[in-house]
Coordinates of C-alpha atoms and ligand atoms in Angstrom, one line a residue:
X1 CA 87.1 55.1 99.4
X2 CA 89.0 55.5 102.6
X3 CA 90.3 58.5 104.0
X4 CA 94.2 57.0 103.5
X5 CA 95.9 54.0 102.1
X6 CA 97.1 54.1 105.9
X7 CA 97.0 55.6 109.3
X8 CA 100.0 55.4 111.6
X9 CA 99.7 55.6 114.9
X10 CA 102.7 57.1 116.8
X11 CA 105.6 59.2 115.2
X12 CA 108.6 57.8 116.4
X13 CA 111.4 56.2 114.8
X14 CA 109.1 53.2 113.9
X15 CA 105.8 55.4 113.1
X16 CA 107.5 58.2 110.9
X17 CA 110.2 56.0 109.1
X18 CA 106.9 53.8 108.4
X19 CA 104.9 56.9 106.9
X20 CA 107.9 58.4 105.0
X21 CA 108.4 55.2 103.0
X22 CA 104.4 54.4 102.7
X23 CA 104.4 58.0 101.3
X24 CA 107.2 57.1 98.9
X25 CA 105.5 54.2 97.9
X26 CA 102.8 56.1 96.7
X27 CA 100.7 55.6 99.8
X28 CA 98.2 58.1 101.0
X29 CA 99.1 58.4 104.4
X30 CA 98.5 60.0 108.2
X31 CA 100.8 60.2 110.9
X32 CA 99.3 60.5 114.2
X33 CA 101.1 61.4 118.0
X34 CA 99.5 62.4 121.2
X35 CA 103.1 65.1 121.0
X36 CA 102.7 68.2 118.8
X37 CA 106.7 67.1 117.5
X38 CA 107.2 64.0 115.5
X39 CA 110.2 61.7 116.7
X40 CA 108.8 59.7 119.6
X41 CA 110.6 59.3 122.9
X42 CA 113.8 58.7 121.2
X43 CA 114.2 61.9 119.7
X44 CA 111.7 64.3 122.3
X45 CA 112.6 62.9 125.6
X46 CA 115.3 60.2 125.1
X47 CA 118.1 58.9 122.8
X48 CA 118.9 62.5 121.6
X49 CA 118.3 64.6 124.9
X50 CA 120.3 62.0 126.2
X51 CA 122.8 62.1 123.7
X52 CA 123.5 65.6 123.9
X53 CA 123.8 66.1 127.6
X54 CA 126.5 63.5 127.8
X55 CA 128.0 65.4 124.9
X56 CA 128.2 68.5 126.8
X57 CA 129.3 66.9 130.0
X58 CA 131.9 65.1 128.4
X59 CA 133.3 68.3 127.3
X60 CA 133.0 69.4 131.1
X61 CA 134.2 66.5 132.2
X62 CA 137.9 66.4 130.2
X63 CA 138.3 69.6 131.4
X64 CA 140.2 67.7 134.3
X65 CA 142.7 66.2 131.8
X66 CA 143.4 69.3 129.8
X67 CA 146.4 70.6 132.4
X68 CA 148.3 67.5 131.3
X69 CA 148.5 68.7 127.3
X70 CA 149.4 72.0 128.6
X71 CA 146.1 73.7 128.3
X72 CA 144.8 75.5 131.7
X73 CA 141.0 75.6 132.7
X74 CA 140.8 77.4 136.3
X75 CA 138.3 79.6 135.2
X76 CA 135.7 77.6 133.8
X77 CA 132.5 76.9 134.9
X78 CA 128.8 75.2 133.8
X79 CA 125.5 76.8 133.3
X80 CA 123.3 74.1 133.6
X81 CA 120.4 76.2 131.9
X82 CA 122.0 77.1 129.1
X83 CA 123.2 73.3 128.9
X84 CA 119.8 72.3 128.8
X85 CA 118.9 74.9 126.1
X86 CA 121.4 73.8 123.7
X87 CA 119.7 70.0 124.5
X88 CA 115.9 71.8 123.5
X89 CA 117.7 73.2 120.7
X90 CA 119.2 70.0 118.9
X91 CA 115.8 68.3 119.6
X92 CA 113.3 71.3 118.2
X93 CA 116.0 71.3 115.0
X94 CA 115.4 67.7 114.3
X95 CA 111.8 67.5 115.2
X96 CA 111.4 70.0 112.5
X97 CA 113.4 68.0 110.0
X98 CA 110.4 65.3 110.4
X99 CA 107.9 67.9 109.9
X100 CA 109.4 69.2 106.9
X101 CA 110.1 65.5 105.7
X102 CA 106.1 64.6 106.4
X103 CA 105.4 67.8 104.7
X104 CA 107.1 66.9 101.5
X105 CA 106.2 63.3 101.3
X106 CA 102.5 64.4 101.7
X107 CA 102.2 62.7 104.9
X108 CA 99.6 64.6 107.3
X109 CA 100.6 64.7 110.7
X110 CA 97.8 64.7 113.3
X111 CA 98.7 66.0 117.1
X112 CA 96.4 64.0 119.3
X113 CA 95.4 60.6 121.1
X114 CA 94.4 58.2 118.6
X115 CA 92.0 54.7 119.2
X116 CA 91.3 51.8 117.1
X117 CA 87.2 52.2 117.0
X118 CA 87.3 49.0 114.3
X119 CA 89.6 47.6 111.8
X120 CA 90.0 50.8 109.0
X121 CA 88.5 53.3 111.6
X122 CA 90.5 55.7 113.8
X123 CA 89.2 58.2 116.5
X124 CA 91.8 61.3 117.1
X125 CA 89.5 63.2 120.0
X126 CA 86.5 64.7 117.9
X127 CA 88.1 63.3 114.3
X128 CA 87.3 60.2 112.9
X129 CA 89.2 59.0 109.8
X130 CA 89.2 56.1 107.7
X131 CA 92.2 53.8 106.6
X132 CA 93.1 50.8 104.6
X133 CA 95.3 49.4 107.0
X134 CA 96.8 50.6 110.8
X135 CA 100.0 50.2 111.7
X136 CA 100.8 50.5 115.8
X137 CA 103.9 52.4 116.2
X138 CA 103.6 53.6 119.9
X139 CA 106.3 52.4 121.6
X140 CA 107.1 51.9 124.9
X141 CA 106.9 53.5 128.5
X142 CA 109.3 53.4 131.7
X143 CA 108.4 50.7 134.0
X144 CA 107.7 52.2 137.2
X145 CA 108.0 50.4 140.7
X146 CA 105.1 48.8 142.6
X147 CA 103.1 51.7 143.7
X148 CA 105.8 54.1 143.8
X149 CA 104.4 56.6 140.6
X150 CA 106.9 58.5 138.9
X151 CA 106.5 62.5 139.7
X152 CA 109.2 63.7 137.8
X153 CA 110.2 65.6 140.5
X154 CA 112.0 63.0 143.2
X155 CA 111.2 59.8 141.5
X156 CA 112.5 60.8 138.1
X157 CA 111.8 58.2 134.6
X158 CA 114.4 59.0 132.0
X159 CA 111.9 61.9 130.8
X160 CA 112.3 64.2 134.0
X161 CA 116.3 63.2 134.8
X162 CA 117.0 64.6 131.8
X163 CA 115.4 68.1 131.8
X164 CA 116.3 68.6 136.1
X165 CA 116.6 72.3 136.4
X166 CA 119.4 71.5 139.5
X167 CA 121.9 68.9 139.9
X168 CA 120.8 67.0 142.8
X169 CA 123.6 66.2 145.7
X170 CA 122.8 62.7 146.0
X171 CA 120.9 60.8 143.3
X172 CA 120.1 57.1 143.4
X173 CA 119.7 55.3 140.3
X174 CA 117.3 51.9 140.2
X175 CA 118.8 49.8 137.2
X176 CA 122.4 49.3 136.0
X177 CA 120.9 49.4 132.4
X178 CA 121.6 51.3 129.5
X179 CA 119.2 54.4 130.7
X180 CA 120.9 54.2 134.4
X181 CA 124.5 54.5 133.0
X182 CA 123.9 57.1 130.8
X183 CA 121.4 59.3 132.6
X184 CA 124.2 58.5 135.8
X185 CA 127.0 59.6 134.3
X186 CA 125.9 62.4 133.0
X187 CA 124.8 64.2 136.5
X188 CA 128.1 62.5 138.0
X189 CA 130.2 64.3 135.8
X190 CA 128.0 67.6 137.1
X191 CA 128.8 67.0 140.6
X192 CA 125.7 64.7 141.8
X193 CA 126.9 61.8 144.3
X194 CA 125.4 58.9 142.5
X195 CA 124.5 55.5 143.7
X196 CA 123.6 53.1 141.3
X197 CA 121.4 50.2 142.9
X198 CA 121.5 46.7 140.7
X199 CA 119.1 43.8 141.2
X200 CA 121.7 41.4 139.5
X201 CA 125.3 40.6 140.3
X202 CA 125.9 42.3 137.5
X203 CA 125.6 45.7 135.4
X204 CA 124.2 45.7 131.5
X205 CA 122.2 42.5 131.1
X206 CA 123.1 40.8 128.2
X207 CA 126.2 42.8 127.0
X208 CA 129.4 40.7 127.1
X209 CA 130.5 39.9 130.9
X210 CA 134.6 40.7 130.6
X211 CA 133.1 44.4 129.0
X212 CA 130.7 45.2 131.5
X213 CA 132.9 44.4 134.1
X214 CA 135.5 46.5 133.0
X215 CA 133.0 49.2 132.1
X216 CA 131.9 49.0 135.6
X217 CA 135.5 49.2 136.6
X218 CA 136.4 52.3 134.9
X219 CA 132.6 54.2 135.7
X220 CA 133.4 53.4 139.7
X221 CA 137.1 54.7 138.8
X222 CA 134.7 57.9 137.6
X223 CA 133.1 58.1 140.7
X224 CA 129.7 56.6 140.1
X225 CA 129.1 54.0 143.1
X226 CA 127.6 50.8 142.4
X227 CA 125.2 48.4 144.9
X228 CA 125.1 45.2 142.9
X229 CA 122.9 42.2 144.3
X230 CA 120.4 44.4 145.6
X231 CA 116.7 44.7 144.9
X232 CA 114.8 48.4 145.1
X233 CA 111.9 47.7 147.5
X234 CA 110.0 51.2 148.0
X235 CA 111.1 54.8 147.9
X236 CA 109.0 56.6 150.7
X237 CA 108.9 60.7 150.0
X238 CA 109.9 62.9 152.9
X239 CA 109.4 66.3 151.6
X240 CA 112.7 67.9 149.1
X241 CA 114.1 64.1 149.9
X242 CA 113.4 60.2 149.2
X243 CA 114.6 57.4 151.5
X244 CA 115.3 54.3 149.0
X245 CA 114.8 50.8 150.6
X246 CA 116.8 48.3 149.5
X247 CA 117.3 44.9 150.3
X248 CA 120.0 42.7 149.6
X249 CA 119.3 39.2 147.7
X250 CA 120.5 36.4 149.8
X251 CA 120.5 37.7 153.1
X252 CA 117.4 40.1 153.1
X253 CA 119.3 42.7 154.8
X254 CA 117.7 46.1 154.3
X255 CA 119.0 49.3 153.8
X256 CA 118.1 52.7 153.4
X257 CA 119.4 55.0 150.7
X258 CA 118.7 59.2 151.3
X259 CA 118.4 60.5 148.0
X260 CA 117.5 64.3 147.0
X261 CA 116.2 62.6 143.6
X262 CA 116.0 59.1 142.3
X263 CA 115.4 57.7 138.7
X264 CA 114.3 54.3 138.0
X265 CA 115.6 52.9 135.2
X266 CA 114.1 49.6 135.0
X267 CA 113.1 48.5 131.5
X268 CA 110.3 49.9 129.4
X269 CA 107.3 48.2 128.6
X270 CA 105.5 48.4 125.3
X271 CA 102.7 51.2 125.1
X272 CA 99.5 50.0 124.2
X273 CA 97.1 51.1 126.6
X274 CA 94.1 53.3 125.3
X275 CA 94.0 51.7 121.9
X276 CA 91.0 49.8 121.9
X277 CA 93.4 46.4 121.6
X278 CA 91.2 44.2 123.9
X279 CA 88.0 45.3 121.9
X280 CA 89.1 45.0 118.9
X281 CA 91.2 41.3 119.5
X282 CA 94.7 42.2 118.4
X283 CA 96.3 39.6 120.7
X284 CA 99.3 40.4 123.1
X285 CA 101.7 37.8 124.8
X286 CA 102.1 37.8 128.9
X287 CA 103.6 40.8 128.9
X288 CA 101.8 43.2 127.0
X289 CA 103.1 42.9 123.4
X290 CA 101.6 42.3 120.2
X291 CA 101.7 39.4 118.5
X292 CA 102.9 39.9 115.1
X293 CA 103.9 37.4 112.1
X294 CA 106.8 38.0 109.6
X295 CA 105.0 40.7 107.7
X296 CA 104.3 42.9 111.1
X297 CA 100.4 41.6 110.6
X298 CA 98.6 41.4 114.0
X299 CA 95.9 38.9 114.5
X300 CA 93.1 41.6 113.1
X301 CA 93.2 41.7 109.2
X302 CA 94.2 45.1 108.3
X303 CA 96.1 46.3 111.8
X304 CA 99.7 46.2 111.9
X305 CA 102.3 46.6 114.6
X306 CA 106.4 47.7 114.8
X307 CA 108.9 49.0 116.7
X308 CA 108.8 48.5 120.9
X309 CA 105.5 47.2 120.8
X310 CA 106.2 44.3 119.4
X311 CA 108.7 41.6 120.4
X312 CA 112.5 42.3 119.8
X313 CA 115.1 45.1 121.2
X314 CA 113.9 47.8 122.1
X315 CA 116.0 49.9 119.6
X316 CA 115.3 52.9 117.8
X317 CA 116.9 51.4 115.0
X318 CA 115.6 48.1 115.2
X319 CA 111.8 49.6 114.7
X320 CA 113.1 51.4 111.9
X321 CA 114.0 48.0 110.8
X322 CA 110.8 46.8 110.9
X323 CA 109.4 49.9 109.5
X324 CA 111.1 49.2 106.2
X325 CA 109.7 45.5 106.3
X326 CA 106.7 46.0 107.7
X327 CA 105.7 49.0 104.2
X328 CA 108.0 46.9 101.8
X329 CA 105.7 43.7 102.3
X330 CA 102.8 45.8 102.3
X331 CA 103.6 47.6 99.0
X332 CA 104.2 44.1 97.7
X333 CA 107.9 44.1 97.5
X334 CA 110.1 41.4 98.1
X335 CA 111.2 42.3 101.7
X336 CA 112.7 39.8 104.5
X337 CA 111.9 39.8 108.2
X338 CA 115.0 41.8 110.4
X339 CA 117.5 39.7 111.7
X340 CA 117.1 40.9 115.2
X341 CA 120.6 39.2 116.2
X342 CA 121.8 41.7 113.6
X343 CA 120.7 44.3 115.5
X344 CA 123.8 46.2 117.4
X345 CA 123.4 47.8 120.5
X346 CA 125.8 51.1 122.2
X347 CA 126.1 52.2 125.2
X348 CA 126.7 55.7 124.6
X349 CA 128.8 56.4 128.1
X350 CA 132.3 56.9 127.9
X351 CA 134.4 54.9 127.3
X352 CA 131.4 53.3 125.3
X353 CA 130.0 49.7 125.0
X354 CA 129.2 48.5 121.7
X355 CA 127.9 45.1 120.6
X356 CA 126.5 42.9 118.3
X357 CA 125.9 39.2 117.8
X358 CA 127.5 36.0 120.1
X359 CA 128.9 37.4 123.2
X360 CA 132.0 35.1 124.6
X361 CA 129.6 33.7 127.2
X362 CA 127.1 32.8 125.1
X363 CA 130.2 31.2 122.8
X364 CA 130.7 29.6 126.0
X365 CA 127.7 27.6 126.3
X366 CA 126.4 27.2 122.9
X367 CA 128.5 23.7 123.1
X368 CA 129.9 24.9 119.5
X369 CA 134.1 25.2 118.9
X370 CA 134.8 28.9 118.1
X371 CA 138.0 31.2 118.6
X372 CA 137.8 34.4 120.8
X373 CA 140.8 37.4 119.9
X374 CA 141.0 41.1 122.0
X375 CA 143.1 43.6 121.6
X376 CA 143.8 46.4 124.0
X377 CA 143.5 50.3 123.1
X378 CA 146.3 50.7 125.3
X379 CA 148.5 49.2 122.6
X380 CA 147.2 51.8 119.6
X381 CA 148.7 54.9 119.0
X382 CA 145.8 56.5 118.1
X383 CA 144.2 55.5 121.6
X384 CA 147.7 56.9 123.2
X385 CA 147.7 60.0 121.2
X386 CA 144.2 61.5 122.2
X387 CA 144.4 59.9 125.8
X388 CA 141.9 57.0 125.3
X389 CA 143.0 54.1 126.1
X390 CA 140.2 52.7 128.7
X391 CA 138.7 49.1 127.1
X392 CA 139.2 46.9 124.3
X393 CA 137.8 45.3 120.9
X394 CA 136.8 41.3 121.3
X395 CA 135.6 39.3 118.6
X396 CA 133.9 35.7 118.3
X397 CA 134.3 33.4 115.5
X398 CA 134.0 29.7 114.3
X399 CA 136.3 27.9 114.8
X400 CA 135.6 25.8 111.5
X401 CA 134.9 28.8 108.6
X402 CA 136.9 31.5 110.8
X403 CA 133.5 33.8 110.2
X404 CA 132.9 36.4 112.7
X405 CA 129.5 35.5 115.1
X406 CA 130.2 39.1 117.4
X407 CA 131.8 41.5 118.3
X408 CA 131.8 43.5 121.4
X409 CA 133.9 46.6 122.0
X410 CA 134.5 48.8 125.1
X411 CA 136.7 52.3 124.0
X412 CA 136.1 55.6 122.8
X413 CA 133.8 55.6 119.9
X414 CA 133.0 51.9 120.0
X415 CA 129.5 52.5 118.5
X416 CA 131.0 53.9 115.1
X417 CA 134.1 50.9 115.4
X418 CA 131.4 48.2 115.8
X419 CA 130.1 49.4 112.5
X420 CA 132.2 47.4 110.2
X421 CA 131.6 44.5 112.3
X422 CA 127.9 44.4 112.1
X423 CA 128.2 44.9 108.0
X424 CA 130.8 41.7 108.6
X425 CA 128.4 39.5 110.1
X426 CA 125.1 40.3 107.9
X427 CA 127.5 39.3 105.2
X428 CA 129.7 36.7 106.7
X429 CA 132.8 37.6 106.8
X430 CA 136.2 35.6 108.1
X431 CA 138.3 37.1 110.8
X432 CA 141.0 36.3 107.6
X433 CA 139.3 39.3 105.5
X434 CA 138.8 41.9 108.7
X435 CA 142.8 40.7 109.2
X436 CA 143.3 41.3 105.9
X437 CA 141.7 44.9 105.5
X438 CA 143.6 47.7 105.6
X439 CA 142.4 49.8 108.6
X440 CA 143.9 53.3 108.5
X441 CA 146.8 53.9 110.9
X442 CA 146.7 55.4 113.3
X443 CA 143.3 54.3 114.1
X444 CA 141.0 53.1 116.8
X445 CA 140.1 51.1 114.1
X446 CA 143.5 49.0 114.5
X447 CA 142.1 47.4 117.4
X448 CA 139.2 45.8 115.6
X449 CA 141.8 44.4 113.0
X450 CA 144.1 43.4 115.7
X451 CA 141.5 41.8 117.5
X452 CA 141.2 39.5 114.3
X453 CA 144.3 38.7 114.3
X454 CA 144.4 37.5 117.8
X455 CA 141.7 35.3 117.4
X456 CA 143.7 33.6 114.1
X457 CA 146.7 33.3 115.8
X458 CA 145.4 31.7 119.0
X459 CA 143.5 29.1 116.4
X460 CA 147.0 28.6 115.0
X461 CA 148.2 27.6 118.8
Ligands
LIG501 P1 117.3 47.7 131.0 O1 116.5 46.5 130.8 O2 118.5 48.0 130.1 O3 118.0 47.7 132.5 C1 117.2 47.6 133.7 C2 118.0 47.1 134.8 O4 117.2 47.3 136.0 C3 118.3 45.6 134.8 O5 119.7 45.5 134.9 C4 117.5 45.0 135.9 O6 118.1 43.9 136.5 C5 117.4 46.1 136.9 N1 116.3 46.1 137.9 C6 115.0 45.8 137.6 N2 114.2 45.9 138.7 C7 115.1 46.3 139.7 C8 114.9 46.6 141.1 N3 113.6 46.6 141.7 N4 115.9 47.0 141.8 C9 117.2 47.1 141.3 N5 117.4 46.8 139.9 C10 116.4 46.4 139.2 O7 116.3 49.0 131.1 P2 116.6 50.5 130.9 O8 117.9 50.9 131.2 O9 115.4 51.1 131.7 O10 116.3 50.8 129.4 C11 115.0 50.5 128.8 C12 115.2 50.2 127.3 O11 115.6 51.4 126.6 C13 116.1 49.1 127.0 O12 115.5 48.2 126.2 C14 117.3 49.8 126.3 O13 117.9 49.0 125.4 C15 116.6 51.0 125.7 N6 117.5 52.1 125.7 C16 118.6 52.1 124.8 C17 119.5 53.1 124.7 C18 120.7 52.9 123.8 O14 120.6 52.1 122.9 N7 121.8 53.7 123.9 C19 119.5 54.2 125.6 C20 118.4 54.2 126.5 C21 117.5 53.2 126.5

């Protein structure tokens, strides 16, 4: 008999979701990650770090607003040390939350590198265990530029820009993704001149163009300064500082950025190296990620793969998704494949960017009829009365059944406001309905309903 029902390889938000509900299922299961912590780079070294620095400098940051309710702030100042403690803290609190969720499930966690020596087998350095099936839950890494290696010094992935024990004068960011606007705004708002260098005429790839362009809007309004249309050729090290070429598409002009720390921030690729995938035959498209069917089956009987290493977002939540799949099929329940175009996606700057399903351009060219409504946050009381009234909600919808196919929102707390709009969708609801919901007033919420409304009336023009 094998050591475990199954061996998971990586504890992130795919991995230990995975092992939690193989555990429940009655699985004997093993949980293994090169980190001592379960959590994976979202909840060690990304989404939550991340999360709570721009938490703490978004209290710094209002600060600046404050005189106009009457409340003075001369006095205050940051301590960047104990800023960064507090971010330790939150992490170390939740990464114990896993272990004492593995620990009650009966799932063991193993701290070390783990390879595929053959379908069932599993080295972990000296240990080598024995499992029904495998399941490939490690992730992703940062892409890093044509021989320019991240030290985590100068040229900083997400990992180092968000434990820097200073906040550099001048920092250039490569990427106007989600990682470059977050990580960005956070050491803006602590006093760091930042440049943030785009390849594309645009920022945030494959959000909503009206919302990214107003985000863009508002974060230059902030103070974050944006290069658009320009490609990152090399960074060359010159002691403390780094000289960033760039070049500009079209014309090829170069130009050289000085930068006393730069992080590139673009894209992740999916982590597989080290595994034993070539040996073993688990095939992997072009780019490096497994092939997977419905079930999360690779092409090796008995290995299985979630989360960033396979095809789809690049979410946390989405390889949670396919976490629950993946154990569901394989405890023989009924299950269903994720709907990746379910999957929402936030922007956790502020204002914040929150979307989910057909953008308006993609409306645009999909050759189908549909009706678009916005409303503004400058029009809701709530938005007035606590001083947010950056962005707006936008929704898409057929023009035929009135059901909702997106929604995109730009505002203060769009991630949670998108919520009822993702729900919407999975279930397919009419703009009618959202229109027709009571939304508490006063509420950012109003600006969802609102947004419904607009799009009925403009089918009723
Ligand atoms: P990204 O794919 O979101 O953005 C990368 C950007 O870099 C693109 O706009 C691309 O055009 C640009 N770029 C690429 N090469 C360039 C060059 N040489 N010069 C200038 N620009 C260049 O990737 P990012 O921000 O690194 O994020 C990686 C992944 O992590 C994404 O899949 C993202 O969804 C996920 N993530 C999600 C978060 C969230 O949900 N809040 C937070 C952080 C990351």
């Amino acid at each position: 008999m094998p050591d475990f029902d199954l061996a998971v390889i990586g504890a992130g938000p795919g991995g230990y979701v995975a092992a939690l509900r193989a555990a429940q299922a009655g699985m004997r299961v093993a949980c293994i990650d090169e980190r001592s912590t379960a959590g994976g780079t979202c909840l060690n070294v990304g989404c939550i770090p991340s999360k709570a620095l721009l938490s703490s400098t978004e209290h710094w940051a209002g600060l600046k607003s404050l005189a106009d309710q009457g409340i003075e702030t001369e006095a205050a100042r940051f301590d960047l040390s104990r800023m960064m403690a507090r971010k330790d803290k939150v992490v170390s609190d939740l990464t114990k939350g896993i272990a004492f969720l593995f620990k009650k499930a009966g799932v063991e966690f193993i701290q070390g590198r783990a390879s595929i020596a053959a379908p069932g087998r599993v080295t972990v350095g000296e240990r080598e265990i024995s499992a029904r099936h495998i399941l490939i839950a490690t992730g992703s890494a940062p892409a890093a530029l044509p021989n320019v290696p991240f030290d985590e010094k100068l040229v900083l992935s997400s990992t180092g820009a968000l434990s820097l024990g200073k906040v550099p004068d001048r920092l250039v960011v490569v990427g106007a993704g989600v990682i470059g606007l977050e990580i960005g705004q956070i050491w803006s708002r602590l006093g760091a001149k930042v440049t943030v260098v785009e390849y594309l005429d645009r920022i945030l790839p494959g959000i909503d163009g009206e919302l990214a362009r107003n985000a863009q809007r508002i974060l230059a309004r902030q103070g974050i300064g944006f290069t658009l249309n320009a490609a990152v050729k090399t960074i060359a090290r010159d002691g403390e500082a780094a000289s960033v070429e760039i070049e500009t598409r079209g014309s090829g002009e170069l130009e050289t950025l000085a930068a006393d720390a730069v992080l590139v921030a673009i894209g992740r690729r999916p982590h597989t190296a080290g595994l034993g995938l070539e040996a073993l035959g688990v095939r992997q498209d072009a780019r490096g990620f497994v092939e997977v069917d419905a079930q999360f089956r690779t092409s090796v009987p008995g290995v299985l793969a979630i989360g960033d290493v396979v095809p789809g977002p690049m979410l946390a939540h989405k390889a949670e998704e396919d976490a629950a799949a993946c154990i569901d099929a394989l405890a023989g329940k009924a299950h269903g494949a994720p709907d990746y175009r379910l999957v929402p996606g936030v922007v956790y700057t502020a204002p914040e960017i929150a979307g989910v399903g057909l953008t308006e351009d993609d409306a645009g060219t999909s050759g189908r009829a549909f009706l678009v409504g916005k409303a503004s946050f400058l029009a809701n009381g709530r938005a007035r009365a606590i001083g947010a009234t950056d962005g707006f909600a936008k929704v898409t919808a057929c023009a035929e059944t009135g059901r909702l196919l997106g929604a995109h929102i730009l505002g203060h707390g769009a991630g949670e406001l998108l919520q009822e709009l993702v729900l919407g969708l999975r279930l397919g609801t009419t703009l009618a309905e959202i229109a027709g919901t009571s939304h508490p007033h006063p509420g950012m919420g109003e600006a969802v309903k609102e947004a419904c409304v607009a799009a009925l009336s403009s089918a009723a023009t």
